[in-house]
Short mmCIF file of N, CA and C in Angstrom, two decimals:
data_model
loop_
_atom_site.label_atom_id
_atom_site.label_comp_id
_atom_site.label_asym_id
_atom_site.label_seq_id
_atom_site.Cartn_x
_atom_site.Cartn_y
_atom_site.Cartn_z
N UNK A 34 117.19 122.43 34.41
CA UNK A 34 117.61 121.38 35.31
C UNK A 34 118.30 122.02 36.52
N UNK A 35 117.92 121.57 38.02
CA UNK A 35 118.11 122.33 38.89
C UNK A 35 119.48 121.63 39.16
N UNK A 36 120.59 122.46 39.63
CA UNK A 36 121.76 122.09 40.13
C UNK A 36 122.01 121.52 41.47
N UNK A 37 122.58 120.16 41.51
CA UNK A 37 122.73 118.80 42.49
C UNK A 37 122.93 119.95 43.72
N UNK A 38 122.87 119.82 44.75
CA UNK A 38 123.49 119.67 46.15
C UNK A 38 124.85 119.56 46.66
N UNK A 39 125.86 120.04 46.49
CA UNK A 39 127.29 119.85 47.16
C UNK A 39 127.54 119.21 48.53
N UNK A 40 127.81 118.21 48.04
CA UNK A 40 128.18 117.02 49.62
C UNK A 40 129.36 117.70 49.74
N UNK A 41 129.53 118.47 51.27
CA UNK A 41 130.43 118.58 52.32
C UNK A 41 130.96 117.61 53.12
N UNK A 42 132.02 117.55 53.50
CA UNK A 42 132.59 116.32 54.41
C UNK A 42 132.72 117.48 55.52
N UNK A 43 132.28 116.80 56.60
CA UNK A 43 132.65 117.71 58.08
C UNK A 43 133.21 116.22 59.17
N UNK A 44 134.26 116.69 59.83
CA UNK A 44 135.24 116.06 60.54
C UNK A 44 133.87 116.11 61.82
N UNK A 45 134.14 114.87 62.59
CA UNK A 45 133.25 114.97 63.28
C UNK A 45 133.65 113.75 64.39
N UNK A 46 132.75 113.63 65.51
CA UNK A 46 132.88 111.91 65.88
C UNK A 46 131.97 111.34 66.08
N UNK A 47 131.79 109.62 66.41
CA UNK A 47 130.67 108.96 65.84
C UNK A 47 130.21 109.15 67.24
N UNK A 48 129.23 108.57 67.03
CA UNK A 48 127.68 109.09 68.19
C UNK A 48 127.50 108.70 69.57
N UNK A 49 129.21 107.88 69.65
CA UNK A 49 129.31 107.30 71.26
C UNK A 49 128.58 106.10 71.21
N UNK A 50 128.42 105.07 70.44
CA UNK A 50 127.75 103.83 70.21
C UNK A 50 128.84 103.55 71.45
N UNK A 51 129.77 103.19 72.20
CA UNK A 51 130.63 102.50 72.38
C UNK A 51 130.85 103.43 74.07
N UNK A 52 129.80 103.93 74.11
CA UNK A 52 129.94 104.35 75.85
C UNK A 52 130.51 105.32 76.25
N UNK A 53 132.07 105.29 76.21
CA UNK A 53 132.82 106.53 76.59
C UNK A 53 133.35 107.11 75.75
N UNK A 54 133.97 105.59 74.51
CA UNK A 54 135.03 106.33 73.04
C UNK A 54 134.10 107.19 72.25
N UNK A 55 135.10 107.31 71.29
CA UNK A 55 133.68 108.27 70.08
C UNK A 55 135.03 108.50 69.10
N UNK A 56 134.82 107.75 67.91
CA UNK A 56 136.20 107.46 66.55
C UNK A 56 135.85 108.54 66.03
N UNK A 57 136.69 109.36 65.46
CA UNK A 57 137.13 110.48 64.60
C UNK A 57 136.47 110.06 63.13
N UNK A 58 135.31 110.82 62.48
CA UNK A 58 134.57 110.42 61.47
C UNK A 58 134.82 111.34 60.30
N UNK A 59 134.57 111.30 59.18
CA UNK A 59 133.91 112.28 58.01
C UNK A 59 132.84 112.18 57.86
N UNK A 60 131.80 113.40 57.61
CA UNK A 60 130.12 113.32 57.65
C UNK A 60 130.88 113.65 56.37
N UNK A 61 129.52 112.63 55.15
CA UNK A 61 129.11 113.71 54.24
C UNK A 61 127.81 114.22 54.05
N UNK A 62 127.63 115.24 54.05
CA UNK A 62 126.36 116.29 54.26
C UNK A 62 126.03 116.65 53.11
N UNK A 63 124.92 116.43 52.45
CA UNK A 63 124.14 116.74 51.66
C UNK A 63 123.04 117.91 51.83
N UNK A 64 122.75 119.10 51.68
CA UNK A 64 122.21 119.62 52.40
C UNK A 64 121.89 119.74 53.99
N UNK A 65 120.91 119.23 54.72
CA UNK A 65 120.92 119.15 56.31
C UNK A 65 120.88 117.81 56.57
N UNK A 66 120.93 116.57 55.41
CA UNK A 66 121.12 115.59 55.88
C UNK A 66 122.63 114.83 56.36
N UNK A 67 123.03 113.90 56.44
CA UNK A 67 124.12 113.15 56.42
C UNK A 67 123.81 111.66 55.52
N UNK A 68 124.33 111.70 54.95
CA UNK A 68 124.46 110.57 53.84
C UNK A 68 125.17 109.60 53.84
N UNK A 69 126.62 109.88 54.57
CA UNK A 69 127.43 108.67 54.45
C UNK A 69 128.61 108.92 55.18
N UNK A 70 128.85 108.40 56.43
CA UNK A 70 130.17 108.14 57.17
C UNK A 70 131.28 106.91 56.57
N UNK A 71 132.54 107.54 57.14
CA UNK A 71 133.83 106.93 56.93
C UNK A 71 134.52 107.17 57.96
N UNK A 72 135.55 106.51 58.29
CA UNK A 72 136.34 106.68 59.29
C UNK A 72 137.30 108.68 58.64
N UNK A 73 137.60 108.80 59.62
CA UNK A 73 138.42 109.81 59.40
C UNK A 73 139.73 109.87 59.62
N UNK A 74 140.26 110.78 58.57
CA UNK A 74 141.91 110.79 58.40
C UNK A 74 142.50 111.24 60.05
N UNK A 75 143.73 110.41 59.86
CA UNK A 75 144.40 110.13 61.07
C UNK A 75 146.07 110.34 60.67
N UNK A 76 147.06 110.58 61.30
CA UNK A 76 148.69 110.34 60.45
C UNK A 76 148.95 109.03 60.42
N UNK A 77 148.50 108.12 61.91
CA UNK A 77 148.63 106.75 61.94
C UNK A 77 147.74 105.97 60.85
N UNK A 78 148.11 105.08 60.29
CA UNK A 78 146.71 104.93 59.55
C UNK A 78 145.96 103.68 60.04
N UNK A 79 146.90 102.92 61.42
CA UNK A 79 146.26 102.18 62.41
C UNK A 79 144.89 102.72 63.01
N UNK A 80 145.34 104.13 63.06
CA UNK A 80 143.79 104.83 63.55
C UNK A 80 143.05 105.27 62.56
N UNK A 81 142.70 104.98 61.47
CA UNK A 81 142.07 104.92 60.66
C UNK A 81 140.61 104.56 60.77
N UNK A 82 139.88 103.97 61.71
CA UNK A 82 139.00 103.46 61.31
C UNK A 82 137.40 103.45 62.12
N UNK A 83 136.60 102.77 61.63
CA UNK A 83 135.32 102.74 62.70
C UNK A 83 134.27 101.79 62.51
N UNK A 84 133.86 101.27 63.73
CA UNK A 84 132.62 100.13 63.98
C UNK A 84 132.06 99.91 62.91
N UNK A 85 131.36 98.79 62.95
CA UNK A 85 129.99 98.72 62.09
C UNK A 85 129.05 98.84 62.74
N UNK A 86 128.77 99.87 64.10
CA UNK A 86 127.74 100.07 64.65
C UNK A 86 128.06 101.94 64.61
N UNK A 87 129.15 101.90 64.12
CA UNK A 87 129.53 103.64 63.96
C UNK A 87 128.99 104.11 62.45
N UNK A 88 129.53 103.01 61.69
CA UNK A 88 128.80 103.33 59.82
C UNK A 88 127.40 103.17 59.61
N UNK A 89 126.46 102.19 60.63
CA UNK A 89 125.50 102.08 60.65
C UNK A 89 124.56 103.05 61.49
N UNK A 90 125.25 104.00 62.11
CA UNK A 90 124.15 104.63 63.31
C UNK A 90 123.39 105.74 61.97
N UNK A 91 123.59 105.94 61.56
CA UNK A 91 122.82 106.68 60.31
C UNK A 91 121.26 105.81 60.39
N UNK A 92 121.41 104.71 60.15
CA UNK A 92 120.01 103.93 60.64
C UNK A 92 119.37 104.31 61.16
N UNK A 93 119.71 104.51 62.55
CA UNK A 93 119.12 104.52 64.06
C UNK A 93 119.15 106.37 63.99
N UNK A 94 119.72 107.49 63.37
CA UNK A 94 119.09 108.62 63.81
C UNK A 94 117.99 108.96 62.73
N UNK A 95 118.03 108.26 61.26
CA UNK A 95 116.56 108.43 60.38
C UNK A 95 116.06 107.52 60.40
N UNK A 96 116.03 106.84 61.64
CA UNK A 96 114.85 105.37 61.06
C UNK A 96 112.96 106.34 61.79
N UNK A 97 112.63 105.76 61.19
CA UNK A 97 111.18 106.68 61.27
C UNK A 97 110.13 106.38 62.55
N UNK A 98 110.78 105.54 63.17
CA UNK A 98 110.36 105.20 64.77
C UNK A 98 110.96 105.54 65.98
N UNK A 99 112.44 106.46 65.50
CA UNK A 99 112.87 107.15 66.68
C UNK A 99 112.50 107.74 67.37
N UNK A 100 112.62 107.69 68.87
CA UNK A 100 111.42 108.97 69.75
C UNK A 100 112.40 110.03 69.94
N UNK A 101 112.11 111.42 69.49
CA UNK A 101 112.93 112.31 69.83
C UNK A 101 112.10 113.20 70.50
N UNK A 102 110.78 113.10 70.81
CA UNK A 102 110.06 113.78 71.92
C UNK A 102 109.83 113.03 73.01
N UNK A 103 109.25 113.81 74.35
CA UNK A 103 108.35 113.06 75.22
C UNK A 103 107.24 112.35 74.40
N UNK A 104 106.50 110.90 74.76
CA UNK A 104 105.55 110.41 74.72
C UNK A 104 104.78 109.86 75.52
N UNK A 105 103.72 110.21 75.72
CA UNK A 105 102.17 109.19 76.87
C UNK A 105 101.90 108.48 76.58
N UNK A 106 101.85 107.01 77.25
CA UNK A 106 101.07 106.00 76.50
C UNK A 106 99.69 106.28 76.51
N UNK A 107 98.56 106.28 75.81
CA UNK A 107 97.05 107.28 75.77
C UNK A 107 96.71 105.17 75.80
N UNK A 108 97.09 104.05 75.41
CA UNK A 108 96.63 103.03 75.39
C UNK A 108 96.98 102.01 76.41
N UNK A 109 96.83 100.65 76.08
CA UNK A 109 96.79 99.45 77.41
C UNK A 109 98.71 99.05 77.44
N UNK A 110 99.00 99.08 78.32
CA UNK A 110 100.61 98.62 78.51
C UNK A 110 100.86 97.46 77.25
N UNK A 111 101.22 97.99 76.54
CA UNK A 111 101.78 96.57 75.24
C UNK A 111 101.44 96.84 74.12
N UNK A 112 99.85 97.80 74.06
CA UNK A 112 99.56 98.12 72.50
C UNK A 112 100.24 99.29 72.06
N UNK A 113 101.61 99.70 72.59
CA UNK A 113 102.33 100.38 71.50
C UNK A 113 101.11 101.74 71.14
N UNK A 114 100.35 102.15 72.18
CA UNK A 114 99.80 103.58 71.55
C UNK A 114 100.15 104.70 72.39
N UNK A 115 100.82 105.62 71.89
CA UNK A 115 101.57 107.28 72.06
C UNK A 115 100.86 108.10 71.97
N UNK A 116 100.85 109.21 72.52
CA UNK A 116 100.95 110.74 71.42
C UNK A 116 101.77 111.29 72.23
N UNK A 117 102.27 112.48 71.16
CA UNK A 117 103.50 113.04 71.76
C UNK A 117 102.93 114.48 72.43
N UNK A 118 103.91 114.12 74.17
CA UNK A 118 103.89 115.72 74.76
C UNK A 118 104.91 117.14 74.87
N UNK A 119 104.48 117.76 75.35
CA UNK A 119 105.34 118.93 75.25
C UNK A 119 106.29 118.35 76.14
N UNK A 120 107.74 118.93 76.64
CA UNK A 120 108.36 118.81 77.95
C UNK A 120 107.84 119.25 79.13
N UNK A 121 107.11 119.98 78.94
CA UNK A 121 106.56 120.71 80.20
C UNK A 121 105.89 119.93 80.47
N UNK A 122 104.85 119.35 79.94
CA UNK A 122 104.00 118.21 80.07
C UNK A 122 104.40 116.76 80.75
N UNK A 123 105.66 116.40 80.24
CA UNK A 123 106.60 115.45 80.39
C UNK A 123 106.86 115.63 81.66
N UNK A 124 107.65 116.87 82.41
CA UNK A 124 107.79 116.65 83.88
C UNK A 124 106.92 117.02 84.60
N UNK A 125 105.58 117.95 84.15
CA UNK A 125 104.71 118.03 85.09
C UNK A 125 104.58 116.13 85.68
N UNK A 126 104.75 115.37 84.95
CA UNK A 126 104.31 114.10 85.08
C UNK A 126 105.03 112.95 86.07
N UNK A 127 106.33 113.36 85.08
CA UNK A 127 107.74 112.82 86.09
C UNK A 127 107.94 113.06 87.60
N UNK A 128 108.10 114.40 87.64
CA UNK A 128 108.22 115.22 88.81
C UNK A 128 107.04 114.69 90.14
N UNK A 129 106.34 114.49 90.16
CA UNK A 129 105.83 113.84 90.91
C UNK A 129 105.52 112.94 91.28
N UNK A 130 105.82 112.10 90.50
CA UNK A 130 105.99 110.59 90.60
C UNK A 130 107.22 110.49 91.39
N UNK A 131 108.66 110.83 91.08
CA UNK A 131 109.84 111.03 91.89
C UNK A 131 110.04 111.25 93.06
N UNK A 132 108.84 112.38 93.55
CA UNK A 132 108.82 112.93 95.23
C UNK A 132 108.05 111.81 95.48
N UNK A 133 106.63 111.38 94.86
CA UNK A 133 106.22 110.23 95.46
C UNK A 133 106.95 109.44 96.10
N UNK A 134 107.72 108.52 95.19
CA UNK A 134 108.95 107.65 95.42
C UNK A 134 109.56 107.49 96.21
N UNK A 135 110.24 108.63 96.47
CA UNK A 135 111.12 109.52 97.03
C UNK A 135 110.68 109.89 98.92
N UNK A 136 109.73 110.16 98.78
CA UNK A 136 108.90 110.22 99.89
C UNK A 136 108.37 109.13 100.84
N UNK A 137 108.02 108.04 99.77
CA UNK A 137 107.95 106.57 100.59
C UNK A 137 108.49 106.17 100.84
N UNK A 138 110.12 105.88 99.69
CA UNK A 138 110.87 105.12 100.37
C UNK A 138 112.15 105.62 100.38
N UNK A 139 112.63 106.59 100.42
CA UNK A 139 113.84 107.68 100.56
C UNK A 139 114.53 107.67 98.48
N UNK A 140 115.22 108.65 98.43
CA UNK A 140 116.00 108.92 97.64
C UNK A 140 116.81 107.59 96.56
N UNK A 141 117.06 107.28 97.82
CA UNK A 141 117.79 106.08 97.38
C UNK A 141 117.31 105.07 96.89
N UNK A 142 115.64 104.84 96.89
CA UNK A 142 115.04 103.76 96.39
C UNK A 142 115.05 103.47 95.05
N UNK A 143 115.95 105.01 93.81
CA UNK A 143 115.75 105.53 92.67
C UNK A 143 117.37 105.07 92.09
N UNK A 144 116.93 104.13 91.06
CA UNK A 144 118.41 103.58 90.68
C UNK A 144 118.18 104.56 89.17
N UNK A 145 119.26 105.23 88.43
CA UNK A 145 119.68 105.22 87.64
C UNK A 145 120.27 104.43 86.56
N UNK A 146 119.52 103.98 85.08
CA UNK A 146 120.44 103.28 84.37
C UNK A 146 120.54 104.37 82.89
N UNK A 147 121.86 103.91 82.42
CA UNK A 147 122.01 104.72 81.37
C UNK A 147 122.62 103.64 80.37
N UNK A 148 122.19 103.56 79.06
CA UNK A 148 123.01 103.10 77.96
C UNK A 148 122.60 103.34 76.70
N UNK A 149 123.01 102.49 75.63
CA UNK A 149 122.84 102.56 74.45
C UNK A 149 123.53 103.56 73.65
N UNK A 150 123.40 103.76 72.46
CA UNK A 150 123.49 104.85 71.44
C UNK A 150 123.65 106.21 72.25
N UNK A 151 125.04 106.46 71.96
CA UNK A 151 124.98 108.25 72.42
C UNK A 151 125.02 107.88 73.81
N UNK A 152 125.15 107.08 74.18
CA UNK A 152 125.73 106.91 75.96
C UNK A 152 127.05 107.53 76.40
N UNK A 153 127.76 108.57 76.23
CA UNK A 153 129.01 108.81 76.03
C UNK A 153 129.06 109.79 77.16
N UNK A 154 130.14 110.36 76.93
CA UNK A 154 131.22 111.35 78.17
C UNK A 154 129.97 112.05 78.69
N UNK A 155 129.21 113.03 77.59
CA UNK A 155 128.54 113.85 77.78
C UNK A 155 127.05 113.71 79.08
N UNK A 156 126.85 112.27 77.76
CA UNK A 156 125.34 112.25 78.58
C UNK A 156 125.49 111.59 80.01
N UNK A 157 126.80 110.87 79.81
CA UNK A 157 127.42 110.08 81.37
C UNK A 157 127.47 111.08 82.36
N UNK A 158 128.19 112.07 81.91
CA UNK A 158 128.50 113.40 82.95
C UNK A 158 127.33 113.95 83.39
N UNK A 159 126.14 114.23 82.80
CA UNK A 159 124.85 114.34 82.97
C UNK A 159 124.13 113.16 83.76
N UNK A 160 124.57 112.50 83.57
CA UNK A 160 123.36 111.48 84.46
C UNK A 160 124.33 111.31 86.13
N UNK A 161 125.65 111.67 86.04
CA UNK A 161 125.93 111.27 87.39
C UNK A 161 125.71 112.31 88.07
N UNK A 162 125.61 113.50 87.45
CA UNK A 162 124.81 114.63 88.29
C UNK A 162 123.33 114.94 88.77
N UNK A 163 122.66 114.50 87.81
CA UNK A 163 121.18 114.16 88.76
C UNK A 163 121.54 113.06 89.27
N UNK A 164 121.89 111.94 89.44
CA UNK A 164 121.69 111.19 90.68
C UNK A 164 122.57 111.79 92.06
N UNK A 165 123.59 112.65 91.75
CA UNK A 165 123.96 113.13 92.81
C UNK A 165 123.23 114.48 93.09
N UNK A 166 122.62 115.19 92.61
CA UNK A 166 121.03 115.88 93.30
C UNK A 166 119.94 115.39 94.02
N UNK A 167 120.10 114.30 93.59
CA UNK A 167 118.64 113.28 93.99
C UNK A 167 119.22 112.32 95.00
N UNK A 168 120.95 112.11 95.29
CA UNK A 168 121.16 111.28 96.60
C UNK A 168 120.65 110.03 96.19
N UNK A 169 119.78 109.57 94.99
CA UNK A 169 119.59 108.19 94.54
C UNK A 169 121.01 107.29 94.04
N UNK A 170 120.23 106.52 93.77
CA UNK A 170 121.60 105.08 93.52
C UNK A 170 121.90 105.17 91.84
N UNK A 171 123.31 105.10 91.62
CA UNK A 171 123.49 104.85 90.55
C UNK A 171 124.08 103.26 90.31
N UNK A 172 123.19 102.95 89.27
CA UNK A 172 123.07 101.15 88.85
C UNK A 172 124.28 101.30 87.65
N UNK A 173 123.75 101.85 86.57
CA UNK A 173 124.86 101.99 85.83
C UNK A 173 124.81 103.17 84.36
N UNK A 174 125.74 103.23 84.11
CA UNK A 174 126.09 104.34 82.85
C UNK A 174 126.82 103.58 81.90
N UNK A 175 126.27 102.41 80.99
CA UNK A 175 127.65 102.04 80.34
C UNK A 175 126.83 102.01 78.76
N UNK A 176 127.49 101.93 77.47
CA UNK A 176 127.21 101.71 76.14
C UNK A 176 127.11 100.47 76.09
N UNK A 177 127.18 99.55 74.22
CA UNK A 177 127.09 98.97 73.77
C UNK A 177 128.73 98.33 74.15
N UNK A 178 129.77 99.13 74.34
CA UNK A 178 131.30 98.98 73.46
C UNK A 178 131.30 98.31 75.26
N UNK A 179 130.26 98.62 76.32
CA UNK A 179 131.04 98.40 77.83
C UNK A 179 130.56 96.05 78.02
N UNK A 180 130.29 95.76 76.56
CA UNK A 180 129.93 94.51 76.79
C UNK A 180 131.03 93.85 77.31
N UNK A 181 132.42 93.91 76.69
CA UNK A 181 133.31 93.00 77.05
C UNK A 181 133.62 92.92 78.11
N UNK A 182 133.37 93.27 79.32
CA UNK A 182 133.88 93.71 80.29
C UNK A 182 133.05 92.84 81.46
N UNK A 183 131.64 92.94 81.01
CA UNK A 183 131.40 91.99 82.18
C UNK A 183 132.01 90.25 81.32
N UNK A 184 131.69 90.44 80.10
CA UNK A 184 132.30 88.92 79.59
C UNK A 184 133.62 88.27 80.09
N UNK A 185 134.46 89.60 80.17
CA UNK A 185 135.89 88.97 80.70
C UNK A 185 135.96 88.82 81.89
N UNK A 186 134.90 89.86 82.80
CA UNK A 186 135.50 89.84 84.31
C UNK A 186 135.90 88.29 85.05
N UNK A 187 135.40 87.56 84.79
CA UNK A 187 136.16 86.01 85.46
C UNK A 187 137.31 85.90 85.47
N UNK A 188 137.75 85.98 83.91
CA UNK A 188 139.71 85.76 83.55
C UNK A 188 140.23 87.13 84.29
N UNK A 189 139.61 88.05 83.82
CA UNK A 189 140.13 90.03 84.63
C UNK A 189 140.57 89.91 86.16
N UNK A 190 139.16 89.74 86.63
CA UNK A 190 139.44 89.84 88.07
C UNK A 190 139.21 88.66 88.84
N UNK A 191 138.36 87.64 87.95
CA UNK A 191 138.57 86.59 89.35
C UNK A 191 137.08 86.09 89.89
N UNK A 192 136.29 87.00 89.46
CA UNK A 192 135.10 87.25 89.63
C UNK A 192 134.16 87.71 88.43
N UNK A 193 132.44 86.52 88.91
CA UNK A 193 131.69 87.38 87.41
C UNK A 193 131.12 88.53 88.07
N UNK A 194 131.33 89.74 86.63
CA UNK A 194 130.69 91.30 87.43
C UNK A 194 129.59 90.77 87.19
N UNK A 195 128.97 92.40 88.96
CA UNK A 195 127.85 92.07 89.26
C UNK A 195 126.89 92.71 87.93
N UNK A 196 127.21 93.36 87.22
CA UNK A 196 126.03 93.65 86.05
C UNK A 196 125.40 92.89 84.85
N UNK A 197 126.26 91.86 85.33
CA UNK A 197 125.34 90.41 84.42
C UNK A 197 124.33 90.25 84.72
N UNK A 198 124.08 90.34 86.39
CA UNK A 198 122.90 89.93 86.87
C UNK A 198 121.69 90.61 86.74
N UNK A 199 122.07 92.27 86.56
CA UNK A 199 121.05 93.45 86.56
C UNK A 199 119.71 92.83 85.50
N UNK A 200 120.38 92.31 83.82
CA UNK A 200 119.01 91.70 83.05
C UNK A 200 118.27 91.12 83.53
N UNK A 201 118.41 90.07 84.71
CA UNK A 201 117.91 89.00 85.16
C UNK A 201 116.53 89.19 86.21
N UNK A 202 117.72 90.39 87.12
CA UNK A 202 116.99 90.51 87.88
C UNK A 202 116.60 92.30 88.60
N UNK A 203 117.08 92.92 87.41
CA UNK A 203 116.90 94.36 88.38
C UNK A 203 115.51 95.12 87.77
N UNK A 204 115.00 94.26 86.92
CA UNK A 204 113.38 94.90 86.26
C UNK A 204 112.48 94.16 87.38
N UNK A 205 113.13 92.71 87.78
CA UNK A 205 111.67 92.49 88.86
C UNK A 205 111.96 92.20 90.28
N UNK A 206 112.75 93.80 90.49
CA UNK A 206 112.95 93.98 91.93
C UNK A 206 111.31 93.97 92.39
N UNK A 207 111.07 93.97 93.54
CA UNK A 207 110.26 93.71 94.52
C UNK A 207 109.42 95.15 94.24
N UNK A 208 109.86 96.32 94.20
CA UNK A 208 109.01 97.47 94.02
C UNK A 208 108.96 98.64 92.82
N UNK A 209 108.99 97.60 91.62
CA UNK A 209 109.36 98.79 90.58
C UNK A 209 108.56 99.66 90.37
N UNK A 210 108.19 100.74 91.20
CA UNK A 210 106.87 101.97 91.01
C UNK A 210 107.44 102.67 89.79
N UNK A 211 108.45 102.89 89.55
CA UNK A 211 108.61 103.65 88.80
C UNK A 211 108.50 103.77 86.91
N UNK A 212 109.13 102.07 87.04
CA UNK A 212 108.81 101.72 85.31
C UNK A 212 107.70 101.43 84.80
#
């Protein structure tokens, strides 16, 4: 009988579900997997704790439809058909589409959006630097955790923020070449 696997706990933080924060976790590691998060020890024990979108992201990095490569659509816009490319492949593709863009209608015609899962310090700090290479517009950088914010802005400031409107209306701007 072969001997179990030793689950390690490694101190860690959760995956930036929440934009900029990221809660102080315990992985337990089973070999190269992760098996099961908990909040991690704290002296306060107010800080004790974490999301149910922080205990759940385990979901979302083994669910078996994650894209962690480039993909081509090889089929018709909607039937969901891929195959996966190299990176090189990936910006031979990008890359010129951009100067296209870029070329017709200046720099600036290129909005940046960033969110979701893992939207955090890191990848934020990264995305405001290519748009400041590229002189394009940045629309926005926010997570899941940046919801309350346009919800409150009325009582906050007085005003509804303008990124309510972006769902509505920033997919059918007048020239989306790019999506």
């Amino acid at each position: 009988m072969a001997k179990s696997e030793e689950v390690k706990l490694i101190r860690t933080a959760c995956p930036a579900h929440c934009g900029i924060d990221a809660c102080g976790i315990l992985a337990h590691v089973k070999g190269d997997r992760i098996v099961k998060l908990e909040p991690a020890d704290f002296p306060d024990e107010k800080d004790k704790r974490i999301c149910l979108r922080g205990l759940t992201s385990l979901d979302i990095t083994y669910h078996p439809d994650r894209i962690k490569y480039p993909m081509k659509r090889v089929g018709e816009r909607g039937e969901g058909k891929f195959e996966r490319i190299s990176w090189d492949e990936a910006y031979d593709i990008i890359v010129p589409k951009f100067k296209e863009i870029s070329e017709k209608y200046s720099w600036k015609s290129i909005g940046w959006v960033l969110g979701g899962p893992g939207a955090g310090t890191t990848k934020f700090g990264a995305y405001l630097r290519l748009a400041s290479l590229t002189q394009s517009t940045r629309v926005s950088a926010w997570g899941y955790g940046d919801a309350g914010l346009p919800c409150g802005s009325r009582i906050i400031l007085g005003h509804q923020f303008p990124y309510m409107y972006l769902h509505g209306e920033f997919w059918q701007r007048k020239y989306p070449d790019l999506l």
